[in-house]
PDB file of C-alpha atoms and ligand atoms in Angstrom:
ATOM      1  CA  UNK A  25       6.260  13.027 -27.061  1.00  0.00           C
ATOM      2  CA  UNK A  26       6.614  12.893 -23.341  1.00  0.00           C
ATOM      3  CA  UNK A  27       7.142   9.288 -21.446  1.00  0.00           C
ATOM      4  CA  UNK A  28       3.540   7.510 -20.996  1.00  0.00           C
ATOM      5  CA  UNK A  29       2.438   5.969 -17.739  1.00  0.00           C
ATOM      6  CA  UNK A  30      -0.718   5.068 -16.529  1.00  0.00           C
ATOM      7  CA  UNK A  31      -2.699   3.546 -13.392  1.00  0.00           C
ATOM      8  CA  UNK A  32      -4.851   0.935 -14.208  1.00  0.00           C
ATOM      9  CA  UNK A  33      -8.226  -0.426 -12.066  1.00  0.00           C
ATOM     10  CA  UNK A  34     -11.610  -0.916 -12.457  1.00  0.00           C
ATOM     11  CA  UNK A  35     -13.228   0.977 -11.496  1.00  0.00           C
ATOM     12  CA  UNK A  36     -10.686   3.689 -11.847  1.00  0.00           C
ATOM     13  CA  UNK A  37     -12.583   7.094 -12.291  1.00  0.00           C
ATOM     14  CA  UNK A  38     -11.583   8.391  -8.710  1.00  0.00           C
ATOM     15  CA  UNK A  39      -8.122   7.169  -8.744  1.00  0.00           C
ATOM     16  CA  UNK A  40      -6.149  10.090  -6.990  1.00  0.00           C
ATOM     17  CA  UNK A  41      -2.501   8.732  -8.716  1.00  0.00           C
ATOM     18  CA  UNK A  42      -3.250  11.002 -11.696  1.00  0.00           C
ATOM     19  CA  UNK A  43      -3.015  14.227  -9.525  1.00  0.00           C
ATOM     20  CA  UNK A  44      -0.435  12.878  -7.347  1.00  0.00           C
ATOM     21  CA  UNK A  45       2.408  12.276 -10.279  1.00  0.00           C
ATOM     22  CA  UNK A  46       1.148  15.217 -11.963  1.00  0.00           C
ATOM     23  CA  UNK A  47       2.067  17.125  -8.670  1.00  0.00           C
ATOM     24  CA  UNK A  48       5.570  14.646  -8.930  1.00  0.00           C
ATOM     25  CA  UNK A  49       6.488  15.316 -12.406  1.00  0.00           C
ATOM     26  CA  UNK A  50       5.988  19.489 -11.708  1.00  0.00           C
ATOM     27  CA  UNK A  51       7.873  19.215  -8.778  1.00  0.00           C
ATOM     28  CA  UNK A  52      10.814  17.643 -10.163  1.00  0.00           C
ATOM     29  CA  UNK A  53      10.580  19.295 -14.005  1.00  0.00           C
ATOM     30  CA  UNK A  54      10.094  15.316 -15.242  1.00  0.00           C
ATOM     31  CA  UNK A  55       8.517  15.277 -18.844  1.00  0.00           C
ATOM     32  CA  UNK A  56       5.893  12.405 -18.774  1.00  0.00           C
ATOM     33  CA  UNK A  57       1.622  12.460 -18.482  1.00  0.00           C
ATOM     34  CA  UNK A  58       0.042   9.797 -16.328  1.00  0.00           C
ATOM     35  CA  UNK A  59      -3.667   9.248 -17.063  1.00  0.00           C
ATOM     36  CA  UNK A  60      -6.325   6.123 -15.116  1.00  0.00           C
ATOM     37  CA  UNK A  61      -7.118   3.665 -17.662  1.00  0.00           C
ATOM     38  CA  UNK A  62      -9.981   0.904 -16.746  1.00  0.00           C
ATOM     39  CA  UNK A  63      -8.768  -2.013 -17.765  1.00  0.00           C
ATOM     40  CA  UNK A  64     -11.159  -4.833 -18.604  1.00  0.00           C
ATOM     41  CA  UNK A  65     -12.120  -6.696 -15.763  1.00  0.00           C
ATOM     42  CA  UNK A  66     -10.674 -10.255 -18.668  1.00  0.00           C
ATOM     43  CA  UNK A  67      -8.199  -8.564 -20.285  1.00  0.00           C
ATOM     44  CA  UNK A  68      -5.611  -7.101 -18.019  1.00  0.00           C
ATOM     45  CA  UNK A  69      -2.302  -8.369 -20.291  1.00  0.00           C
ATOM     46  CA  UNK A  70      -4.141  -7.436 -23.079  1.00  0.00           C
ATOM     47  CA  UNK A  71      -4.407  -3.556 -21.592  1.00  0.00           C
ATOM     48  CA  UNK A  72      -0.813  -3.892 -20.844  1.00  0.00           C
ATOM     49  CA  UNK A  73       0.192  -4.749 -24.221  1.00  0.00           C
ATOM     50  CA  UNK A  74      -1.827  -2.188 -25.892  1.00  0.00           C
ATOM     51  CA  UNK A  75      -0.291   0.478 -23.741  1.00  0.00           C
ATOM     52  CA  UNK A  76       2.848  -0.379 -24.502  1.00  0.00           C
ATOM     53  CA  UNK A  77       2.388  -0.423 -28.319  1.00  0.00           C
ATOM     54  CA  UNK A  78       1.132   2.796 -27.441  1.00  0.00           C
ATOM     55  CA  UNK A  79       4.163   4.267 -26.187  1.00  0.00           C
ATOM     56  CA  UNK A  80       3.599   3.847 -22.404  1.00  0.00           C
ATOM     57  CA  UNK A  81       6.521   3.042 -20.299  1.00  0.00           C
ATOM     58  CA  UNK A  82       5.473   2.059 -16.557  1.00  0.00           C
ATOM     59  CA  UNK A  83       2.138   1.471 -14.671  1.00  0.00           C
ATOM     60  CA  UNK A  84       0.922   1.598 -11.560  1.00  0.00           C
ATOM     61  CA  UNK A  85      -2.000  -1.249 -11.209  1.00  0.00           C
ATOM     62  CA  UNK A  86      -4.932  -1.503  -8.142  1.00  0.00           C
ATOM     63  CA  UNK A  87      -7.680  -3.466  -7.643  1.00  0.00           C
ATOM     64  CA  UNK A  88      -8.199  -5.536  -8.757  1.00  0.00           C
ATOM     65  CA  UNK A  89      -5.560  -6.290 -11.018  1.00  0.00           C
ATOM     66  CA  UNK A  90      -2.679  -6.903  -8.546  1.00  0.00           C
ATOM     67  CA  UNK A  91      -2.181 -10.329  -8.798  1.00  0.00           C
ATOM     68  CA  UNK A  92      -2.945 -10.486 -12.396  1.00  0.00           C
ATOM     69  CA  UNK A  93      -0.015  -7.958 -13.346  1.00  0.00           C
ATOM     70  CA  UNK A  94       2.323 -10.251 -10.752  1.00  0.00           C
ATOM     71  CA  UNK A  95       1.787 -13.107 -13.238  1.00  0.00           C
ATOM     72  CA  UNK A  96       2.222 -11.124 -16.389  1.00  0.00           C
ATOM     73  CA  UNK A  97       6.081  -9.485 -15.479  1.00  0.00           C
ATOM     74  CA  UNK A  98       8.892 -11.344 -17.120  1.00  0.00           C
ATOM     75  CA  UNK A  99      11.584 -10.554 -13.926  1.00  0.00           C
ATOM     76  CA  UNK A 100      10.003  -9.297 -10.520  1.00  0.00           C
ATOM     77  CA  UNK A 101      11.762  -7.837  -7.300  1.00  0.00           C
ATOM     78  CA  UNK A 102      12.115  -9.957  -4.679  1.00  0.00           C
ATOM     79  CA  UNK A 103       9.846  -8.034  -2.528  1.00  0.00           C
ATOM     80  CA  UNK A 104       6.933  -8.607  -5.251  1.00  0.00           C
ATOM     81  CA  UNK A 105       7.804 -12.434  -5.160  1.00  0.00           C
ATOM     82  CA  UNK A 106       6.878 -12.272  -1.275  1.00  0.00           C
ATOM     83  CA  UNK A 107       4.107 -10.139  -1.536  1.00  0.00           C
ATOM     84  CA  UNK A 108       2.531 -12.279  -4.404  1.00  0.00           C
ATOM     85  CA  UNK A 109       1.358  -8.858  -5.972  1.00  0.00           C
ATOM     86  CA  UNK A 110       2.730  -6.226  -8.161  1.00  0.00           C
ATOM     87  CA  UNK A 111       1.449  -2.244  -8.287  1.00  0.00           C
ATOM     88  CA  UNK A 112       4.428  -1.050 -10.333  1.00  0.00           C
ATOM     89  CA  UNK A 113       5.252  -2.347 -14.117  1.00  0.00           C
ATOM     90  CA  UNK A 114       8.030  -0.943 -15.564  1.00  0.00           C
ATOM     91  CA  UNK A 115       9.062  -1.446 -19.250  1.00  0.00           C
ATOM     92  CA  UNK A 116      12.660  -2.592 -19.545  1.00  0.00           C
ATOM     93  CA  UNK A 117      14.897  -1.361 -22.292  1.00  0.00           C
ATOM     94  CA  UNK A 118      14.960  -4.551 -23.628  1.00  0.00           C
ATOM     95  CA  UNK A 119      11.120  -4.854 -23.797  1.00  0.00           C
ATOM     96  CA  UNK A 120      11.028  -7.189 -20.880  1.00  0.00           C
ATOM     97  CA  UNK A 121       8.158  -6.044 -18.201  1.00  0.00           C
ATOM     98  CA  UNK A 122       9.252  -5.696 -14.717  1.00  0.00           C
ATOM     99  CA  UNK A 123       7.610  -5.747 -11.438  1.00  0.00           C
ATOM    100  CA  UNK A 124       7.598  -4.317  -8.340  1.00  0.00           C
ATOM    101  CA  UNK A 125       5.200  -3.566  -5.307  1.00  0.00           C
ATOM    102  CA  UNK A 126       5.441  -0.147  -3.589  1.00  0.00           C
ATOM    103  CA  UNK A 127       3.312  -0.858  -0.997  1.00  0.00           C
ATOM    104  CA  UNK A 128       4.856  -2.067   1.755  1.00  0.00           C
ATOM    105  CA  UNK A 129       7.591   0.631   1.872  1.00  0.00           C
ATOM    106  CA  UNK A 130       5.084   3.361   1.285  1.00  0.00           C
ATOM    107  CA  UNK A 131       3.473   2.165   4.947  1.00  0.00           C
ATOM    108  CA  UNK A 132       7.152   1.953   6.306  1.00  0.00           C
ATOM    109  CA  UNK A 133       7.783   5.730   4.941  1.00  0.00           C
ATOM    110  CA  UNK A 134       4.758   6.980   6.001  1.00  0.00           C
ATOM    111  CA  UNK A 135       5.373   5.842   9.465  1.00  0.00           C
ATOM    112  CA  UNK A 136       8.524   6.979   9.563  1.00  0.00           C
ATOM    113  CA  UNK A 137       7.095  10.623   8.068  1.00  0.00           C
ATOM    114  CA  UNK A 138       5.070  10.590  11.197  1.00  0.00           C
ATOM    115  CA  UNK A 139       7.582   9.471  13.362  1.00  0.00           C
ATOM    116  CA  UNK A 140       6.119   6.121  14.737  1.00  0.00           C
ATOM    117  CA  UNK A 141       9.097   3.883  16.209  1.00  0.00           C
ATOM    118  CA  UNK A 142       8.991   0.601  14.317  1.00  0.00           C
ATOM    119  CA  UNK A 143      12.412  -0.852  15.961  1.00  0.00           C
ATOM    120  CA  UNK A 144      12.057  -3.300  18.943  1.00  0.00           C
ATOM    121  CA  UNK A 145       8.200  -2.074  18.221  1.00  0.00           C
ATOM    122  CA  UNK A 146       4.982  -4.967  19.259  1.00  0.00           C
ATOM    123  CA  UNK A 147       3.094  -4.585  16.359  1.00  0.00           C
ATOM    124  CA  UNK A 148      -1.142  -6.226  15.576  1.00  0.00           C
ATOM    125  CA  UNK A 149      -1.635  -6.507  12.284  1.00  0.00           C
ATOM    126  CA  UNK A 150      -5.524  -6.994  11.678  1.00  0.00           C
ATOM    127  CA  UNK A 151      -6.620  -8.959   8.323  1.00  0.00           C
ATOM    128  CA  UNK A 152      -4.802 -11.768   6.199  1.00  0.00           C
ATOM    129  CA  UNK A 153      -5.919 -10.587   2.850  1.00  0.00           C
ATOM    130  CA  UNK A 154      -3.501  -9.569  -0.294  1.00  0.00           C
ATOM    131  CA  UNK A 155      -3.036  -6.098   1.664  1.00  0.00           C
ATOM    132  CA  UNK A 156      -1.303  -7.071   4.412  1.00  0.00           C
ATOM    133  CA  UNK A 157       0.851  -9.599   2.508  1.00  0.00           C
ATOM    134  CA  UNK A 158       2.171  -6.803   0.667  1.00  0.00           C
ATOM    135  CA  UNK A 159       3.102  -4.962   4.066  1.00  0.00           C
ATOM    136  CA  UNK A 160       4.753  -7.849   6.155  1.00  0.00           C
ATOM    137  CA  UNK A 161       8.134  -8.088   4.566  1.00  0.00           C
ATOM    138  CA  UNK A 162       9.143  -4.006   4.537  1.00  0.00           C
ATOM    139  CA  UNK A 163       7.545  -3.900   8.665  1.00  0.00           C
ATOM    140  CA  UNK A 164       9.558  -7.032   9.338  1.00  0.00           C
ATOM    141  CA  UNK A 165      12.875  -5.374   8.250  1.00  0.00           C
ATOM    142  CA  UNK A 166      12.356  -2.586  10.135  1.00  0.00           C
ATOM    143  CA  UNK A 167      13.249  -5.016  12.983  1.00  0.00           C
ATOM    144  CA  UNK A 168      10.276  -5.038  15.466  1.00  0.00           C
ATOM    145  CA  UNK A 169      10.138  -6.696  18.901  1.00  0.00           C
ATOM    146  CA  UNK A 170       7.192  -8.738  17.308  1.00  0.00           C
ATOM    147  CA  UNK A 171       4.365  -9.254  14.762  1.00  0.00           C
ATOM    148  CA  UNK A 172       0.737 -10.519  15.145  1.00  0.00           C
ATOM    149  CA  UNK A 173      -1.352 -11.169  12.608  1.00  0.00           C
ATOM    150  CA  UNK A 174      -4.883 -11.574  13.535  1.00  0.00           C
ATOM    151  CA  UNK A 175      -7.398 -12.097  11.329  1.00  0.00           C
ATOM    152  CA  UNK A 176     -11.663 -12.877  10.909  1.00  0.00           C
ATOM    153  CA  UNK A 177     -10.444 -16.229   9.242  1.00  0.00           C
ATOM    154  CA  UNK A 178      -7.858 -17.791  11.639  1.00  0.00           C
ATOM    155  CA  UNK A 179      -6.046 -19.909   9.420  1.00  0.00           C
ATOM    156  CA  UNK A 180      -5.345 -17.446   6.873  1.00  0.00           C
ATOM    157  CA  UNK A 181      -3.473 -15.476   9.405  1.00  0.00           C
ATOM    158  CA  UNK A 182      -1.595 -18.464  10.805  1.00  0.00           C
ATOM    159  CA  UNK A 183      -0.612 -19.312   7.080  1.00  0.00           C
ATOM    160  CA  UNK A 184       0.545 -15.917   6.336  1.00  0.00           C
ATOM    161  CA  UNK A 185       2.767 -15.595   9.140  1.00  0.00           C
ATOM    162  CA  UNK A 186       4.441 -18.995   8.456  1.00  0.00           C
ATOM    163  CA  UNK A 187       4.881 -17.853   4.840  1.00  0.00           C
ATOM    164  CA  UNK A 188       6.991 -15.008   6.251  1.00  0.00           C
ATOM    165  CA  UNK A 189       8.583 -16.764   9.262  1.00  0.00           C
ATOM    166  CA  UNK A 190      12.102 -16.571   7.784  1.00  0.00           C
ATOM    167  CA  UNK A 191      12.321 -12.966   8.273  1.00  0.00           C
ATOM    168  CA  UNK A 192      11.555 -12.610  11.345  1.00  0.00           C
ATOM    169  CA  UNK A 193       9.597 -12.842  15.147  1.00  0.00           C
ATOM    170  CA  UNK A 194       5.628 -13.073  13.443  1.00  0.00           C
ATOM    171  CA  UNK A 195       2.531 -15.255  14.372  1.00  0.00           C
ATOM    172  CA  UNK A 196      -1.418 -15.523  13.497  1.00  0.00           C
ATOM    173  CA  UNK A 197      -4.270 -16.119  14.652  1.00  0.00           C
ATOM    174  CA  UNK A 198      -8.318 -15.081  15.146  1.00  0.00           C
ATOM    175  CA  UNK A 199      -9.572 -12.001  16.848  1.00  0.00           C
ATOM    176  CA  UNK A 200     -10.137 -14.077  19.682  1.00  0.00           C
ATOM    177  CA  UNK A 201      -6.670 -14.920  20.325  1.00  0.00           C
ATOM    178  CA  UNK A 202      -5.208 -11.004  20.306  1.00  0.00           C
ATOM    179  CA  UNK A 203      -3.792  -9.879  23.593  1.00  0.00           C
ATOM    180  CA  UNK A 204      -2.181  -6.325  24.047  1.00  0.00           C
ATOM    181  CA  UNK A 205      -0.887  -4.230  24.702  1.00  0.00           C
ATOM    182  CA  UNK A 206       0.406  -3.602  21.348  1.00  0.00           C
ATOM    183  CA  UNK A 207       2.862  -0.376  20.549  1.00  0.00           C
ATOM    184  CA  UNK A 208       1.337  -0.198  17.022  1.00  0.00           C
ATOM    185  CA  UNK A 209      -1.811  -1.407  15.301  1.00  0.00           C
ATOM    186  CA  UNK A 210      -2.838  -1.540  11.904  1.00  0.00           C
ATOM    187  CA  UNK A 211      -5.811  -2.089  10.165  1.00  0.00           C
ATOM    188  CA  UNK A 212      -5.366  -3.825   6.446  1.00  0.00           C
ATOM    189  CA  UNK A 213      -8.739  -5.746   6.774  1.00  0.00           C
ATOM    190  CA  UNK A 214     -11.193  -3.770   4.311  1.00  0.00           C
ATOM    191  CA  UNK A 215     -13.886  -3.612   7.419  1.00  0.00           C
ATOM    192  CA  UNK A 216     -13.698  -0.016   7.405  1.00  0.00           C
ATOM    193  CA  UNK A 217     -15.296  -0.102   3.903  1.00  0.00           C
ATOM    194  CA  UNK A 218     -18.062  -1.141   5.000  1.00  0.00           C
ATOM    195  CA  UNK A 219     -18.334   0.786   8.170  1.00  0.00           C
ATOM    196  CA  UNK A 220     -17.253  -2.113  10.436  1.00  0.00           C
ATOM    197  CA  UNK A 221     -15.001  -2.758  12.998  1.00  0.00           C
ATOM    198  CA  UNK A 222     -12.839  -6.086  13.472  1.00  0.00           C
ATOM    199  CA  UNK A 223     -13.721  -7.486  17.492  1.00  0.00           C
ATOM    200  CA  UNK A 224     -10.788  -6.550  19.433  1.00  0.00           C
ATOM    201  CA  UNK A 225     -10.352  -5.906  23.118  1.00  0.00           C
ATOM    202  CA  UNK A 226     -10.732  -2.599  24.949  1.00  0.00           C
ATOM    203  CA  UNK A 227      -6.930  -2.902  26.373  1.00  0.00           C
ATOM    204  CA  UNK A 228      -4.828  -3.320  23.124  1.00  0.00           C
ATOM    205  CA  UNK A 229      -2.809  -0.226  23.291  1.00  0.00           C
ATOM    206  CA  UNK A 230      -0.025   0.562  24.540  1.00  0.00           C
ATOM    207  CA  UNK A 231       0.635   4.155  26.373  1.00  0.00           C
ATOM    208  CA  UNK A 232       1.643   6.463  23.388  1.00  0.00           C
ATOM    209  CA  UNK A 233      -0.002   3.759  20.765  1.00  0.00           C
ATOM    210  CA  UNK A 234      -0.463   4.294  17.244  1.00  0.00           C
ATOM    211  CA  UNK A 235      -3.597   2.719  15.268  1.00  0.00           C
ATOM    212  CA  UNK A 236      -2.791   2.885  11.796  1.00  0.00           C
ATOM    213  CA  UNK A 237      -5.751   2.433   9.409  1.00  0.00           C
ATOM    214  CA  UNK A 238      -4.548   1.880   5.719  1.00  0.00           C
ATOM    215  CA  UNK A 239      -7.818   2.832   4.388  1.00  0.00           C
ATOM    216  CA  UNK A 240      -8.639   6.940   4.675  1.00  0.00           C
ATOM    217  CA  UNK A 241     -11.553   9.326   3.929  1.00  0.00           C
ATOM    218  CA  UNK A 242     -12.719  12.858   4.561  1.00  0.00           C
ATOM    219  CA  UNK A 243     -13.577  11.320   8.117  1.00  0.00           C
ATOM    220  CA  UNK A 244     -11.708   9.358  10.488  1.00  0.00           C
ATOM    221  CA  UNK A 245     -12.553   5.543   9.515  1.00  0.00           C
ATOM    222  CA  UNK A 246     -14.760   3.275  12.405  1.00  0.00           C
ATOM    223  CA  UNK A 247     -11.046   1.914  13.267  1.00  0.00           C
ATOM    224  CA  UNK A 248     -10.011   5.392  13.939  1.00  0.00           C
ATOM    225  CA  UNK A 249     -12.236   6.510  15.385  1.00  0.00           C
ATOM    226  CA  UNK A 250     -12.338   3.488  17.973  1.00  0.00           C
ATOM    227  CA  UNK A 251      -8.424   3.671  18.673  1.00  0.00           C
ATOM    228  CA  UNK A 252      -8.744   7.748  19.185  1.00  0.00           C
ATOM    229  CA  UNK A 253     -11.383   6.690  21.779  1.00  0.00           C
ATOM    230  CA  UNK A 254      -8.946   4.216  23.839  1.00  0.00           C
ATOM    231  CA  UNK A 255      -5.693   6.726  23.699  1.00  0.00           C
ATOM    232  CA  UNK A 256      -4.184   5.845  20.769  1.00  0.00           C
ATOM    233  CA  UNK A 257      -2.913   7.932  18.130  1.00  0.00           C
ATOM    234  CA  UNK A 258      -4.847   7.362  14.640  1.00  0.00           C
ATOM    235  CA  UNK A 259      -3.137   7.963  11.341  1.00  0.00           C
ATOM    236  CA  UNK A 260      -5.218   7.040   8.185  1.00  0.00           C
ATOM    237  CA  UNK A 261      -3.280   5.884   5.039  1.00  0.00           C
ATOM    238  CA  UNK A 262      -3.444   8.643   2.549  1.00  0.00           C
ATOM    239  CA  UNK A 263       0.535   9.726   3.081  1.00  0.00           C
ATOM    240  CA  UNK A 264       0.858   5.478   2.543  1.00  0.00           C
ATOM    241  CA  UNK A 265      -1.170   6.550  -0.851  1.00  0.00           C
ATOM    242  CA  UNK A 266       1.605   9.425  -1.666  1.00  0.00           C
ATOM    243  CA  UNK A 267       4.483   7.479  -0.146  1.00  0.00           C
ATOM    244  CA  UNK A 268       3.748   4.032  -2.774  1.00  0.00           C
ATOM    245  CA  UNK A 269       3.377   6.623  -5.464  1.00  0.00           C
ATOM    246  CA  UNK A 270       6.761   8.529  -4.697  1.00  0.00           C
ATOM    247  CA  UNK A 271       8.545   5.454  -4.500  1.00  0.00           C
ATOM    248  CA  UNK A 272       6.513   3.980  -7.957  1.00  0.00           C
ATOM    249  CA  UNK A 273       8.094   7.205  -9.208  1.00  0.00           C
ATOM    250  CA  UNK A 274      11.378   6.615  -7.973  1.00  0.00           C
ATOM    251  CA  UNK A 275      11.460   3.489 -10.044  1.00  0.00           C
ATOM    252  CA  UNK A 276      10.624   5.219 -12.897  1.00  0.00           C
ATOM    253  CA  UNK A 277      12.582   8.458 -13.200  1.00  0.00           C
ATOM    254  CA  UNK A 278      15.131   7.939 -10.898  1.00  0.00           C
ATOM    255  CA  UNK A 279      13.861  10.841  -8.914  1.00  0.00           C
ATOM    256  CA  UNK A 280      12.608  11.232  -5.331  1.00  0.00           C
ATOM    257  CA  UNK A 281       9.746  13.442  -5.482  1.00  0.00           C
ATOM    258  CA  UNK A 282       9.146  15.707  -1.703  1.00  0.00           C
ATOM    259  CA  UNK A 283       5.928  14.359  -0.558  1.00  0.00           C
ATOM    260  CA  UNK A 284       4.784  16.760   2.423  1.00  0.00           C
ATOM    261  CA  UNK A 285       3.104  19.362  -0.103  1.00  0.00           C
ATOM    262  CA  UNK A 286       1.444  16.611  -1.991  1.00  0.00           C
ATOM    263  CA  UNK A 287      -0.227  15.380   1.035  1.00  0.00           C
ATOM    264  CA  UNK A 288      -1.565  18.578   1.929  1.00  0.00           C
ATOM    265  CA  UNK A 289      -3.014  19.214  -1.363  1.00  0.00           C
ATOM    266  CA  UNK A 290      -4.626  15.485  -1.139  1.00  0.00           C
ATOM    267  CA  UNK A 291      -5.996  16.048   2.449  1.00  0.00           C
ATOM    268  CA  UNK A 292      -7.780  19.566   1.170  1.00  0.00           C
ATOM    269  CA  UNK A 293      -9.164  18.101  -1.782  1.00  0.00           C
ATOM    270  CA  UNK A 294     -10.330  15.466   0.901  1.00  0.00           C
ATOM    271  CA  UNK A 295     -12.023  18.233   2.906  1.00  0.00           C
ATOM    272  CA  UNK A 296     -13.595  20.391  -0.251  1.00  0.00           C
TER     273      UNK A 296
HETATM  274  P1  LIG B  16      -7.250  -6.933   0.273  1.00  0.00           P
HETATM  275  O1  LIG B  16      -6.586  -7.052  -1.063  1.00  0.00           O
HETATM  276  O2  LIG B  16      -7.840  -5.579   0.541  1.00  0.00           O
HETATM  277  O3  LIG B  16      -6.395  -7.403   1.387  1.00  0.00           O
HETATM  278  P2  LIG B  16      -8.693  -9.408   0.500  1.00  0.00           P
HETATM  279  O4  LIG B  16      -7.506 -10.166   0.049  1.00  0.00           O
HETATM  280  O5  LIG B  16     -10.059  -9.766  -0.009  1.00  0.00           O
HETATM  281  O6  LIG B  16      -8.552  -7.858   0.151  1.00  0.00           O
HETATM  282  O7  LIG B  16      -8.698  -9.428   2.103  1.00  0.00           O
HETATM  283  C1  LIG B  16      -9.673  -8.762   2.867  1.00  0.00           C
HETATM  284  C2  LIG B  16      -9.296  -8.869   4.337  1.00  0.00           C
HETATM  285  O8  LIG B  16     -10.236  -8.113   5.124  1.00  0.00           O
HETATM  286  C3  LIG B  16      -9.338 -10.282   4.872  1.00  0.00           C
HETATM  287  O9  LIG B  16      -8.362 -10.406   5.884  1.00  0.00           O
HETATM  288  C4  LIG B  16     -10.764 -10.371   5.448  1.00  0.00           C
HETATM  289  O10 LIG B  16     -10.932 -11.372   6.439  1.00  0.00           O
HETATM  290  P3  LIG B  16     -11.221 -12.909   5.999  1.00  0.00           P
HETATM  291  O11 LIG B  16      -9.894 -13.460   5.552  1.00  0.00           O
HETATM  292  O12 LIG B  16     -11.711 -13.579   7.241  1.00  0.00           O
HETATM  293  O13 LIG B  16     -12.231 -12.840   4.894  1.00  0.00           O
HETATM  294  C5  LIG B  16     -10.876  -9.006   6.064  1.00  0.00           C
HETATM  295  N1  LIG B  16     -12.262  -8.530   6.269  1.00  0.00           N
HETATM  296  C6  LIG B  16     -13.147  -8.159   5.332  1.00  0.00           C
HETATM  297  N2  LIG B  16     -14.298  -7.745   5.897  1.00  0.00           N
HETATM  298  C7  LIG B  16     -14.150  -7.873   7.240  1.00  0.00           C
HETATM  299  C8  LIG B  16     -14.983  -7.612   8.377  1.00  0.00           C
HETATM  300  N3  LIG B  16     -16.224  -7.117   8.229  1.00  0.00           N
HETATM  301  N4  LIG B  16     -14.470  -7.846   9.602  1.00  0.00           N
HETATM  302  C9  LIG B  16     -13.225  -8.337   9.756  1.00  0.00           C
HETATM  303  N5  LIG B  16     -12.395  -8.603   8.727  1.00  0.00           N
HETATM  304  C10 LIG B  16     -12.842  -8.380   7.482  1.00  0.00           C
END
């Protein structure tokens, strides 16, 4: 029987991991089926466990079961402790679940795919939520000039950079308080969901900006779309999608999957 592994959400029916791993396990001859399992929205160790007894051997988990699989892992990476989140389970040898996030270092990659400088970089970060705590440590590394987090609710942002302090130059605060120009911007509020855009000033780019949204869709998101309109660059975060899902696979096969041919496929099926 071939290795079992799984992404579980809910809802989970237009999950693209399935066809991404698929397209990872071709590519690299691996012997293993991924399927998108909704797990109950009370019952997300219980979904776990029954996977496992089923034979499955590593996850990837999304909304909204992040935090839930963070508390379920028996040992956890040190970049999961920091981001308080997990969206890669992996089943020890000796039973034992491990944990991992994938997130942060898919943004870093995908940055890096599109050849955004990050070093001695002024980065905006815009939003507070469970997102961007997932992103701060991997951007932080990368050694920027500095980090802002703004955010709708203030004190969440100040919080989150003070939980993160240690690493490196990072600070908070509300929209109000964000002065450019910034070198890179990215969006990890989930405004764009719902069509809206965070209040920022017309000057917050830098010449030869990037706005990085890490939400994506068949059209450029409101964020996007703004940036594009004050000179910046816009990248949405489907290669972030591929890049978290190459790395989730690295984890779990040892392998390192090409990504540039996935994210073509992904961006057509975008455009069907
Ligand atoms: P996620 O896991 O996607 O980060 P979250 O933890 O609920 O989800 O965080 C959502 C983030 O988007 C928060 O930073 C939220 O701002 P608040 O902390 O003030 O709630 C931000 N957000 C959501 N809708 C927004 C909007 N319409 N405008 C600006 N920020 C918004």
């Amino acid at each position: 029987m071939n290795d079992r592994y799984c992404v579980f959400g809910n809802p989970i029916a237009h999950s693209k991991s399935p066809m991404i791993h698929a397209a990872f396990a071709e590519q690299t001859g691996e012997a293993m089926e991924y399927t998108a399992i909704e797990a109950p929205l009370n019952d997300f160790a219980g979904a776990w466990e029954r996977f496992v007894a089923e034979g499955g051997r590593g996850a990837n988990v999304t909304v909204p079961f992040k935090e839930e699989a963070f508390r379920l892992c028996d040992t956890l990476s040190r970049r999961a402790r920091r981001a308080g989140a997990v969206n890669t389970l992996l089943l020890g040898k000796n039973g034992l679940t491990y944990g991992d996030t994938t997130d942060g270092v898919g943004l870093v990659r995908d940055l890096q795919y599109h050849e955004v400088g990050l070093g001695g970089a002024r980065i905006l970060v815009l939003g507070a939520g469970g997102a961007v705590r997932g992103i701060l440590e991997p951007l932080l590394a990368m050694q920027p000039s500095s980090v802002h987090v703004a955010n709708r609710t203030a004190s969440k942002a100040l919080a989150l950079a003070e939980d993160f302090a240690d690493l490196g130059p990072i600070d908070g605060g509300g929209f109000d308080a964000v002065a450019g120009p910034f070198d890179l911007v990215i969006n990890g509020t989930s405004a764009s969901l719902s069509g809206e855009l965070p209040p920022l000033p017309d000057d917050l780019f830098s010449r030869g900006a990037c706005a990085y949204d890490m939400m994506y869709g068949a059209e450029p998101t409101v964020f996007l779309h703004w940036a594009e309109g004050r000179g910046a660059r816009g990248i949405d975060g489907l290669g972030m999608l591929v890049e978290q899902a190459a790395e989730s696979f690295f984890l779990w096969r040892n392998r390192r999957p090409e990504t540039g041919s996935v994210r073509a496929a992904l961006r057509n099926l975008l455009l069907e």
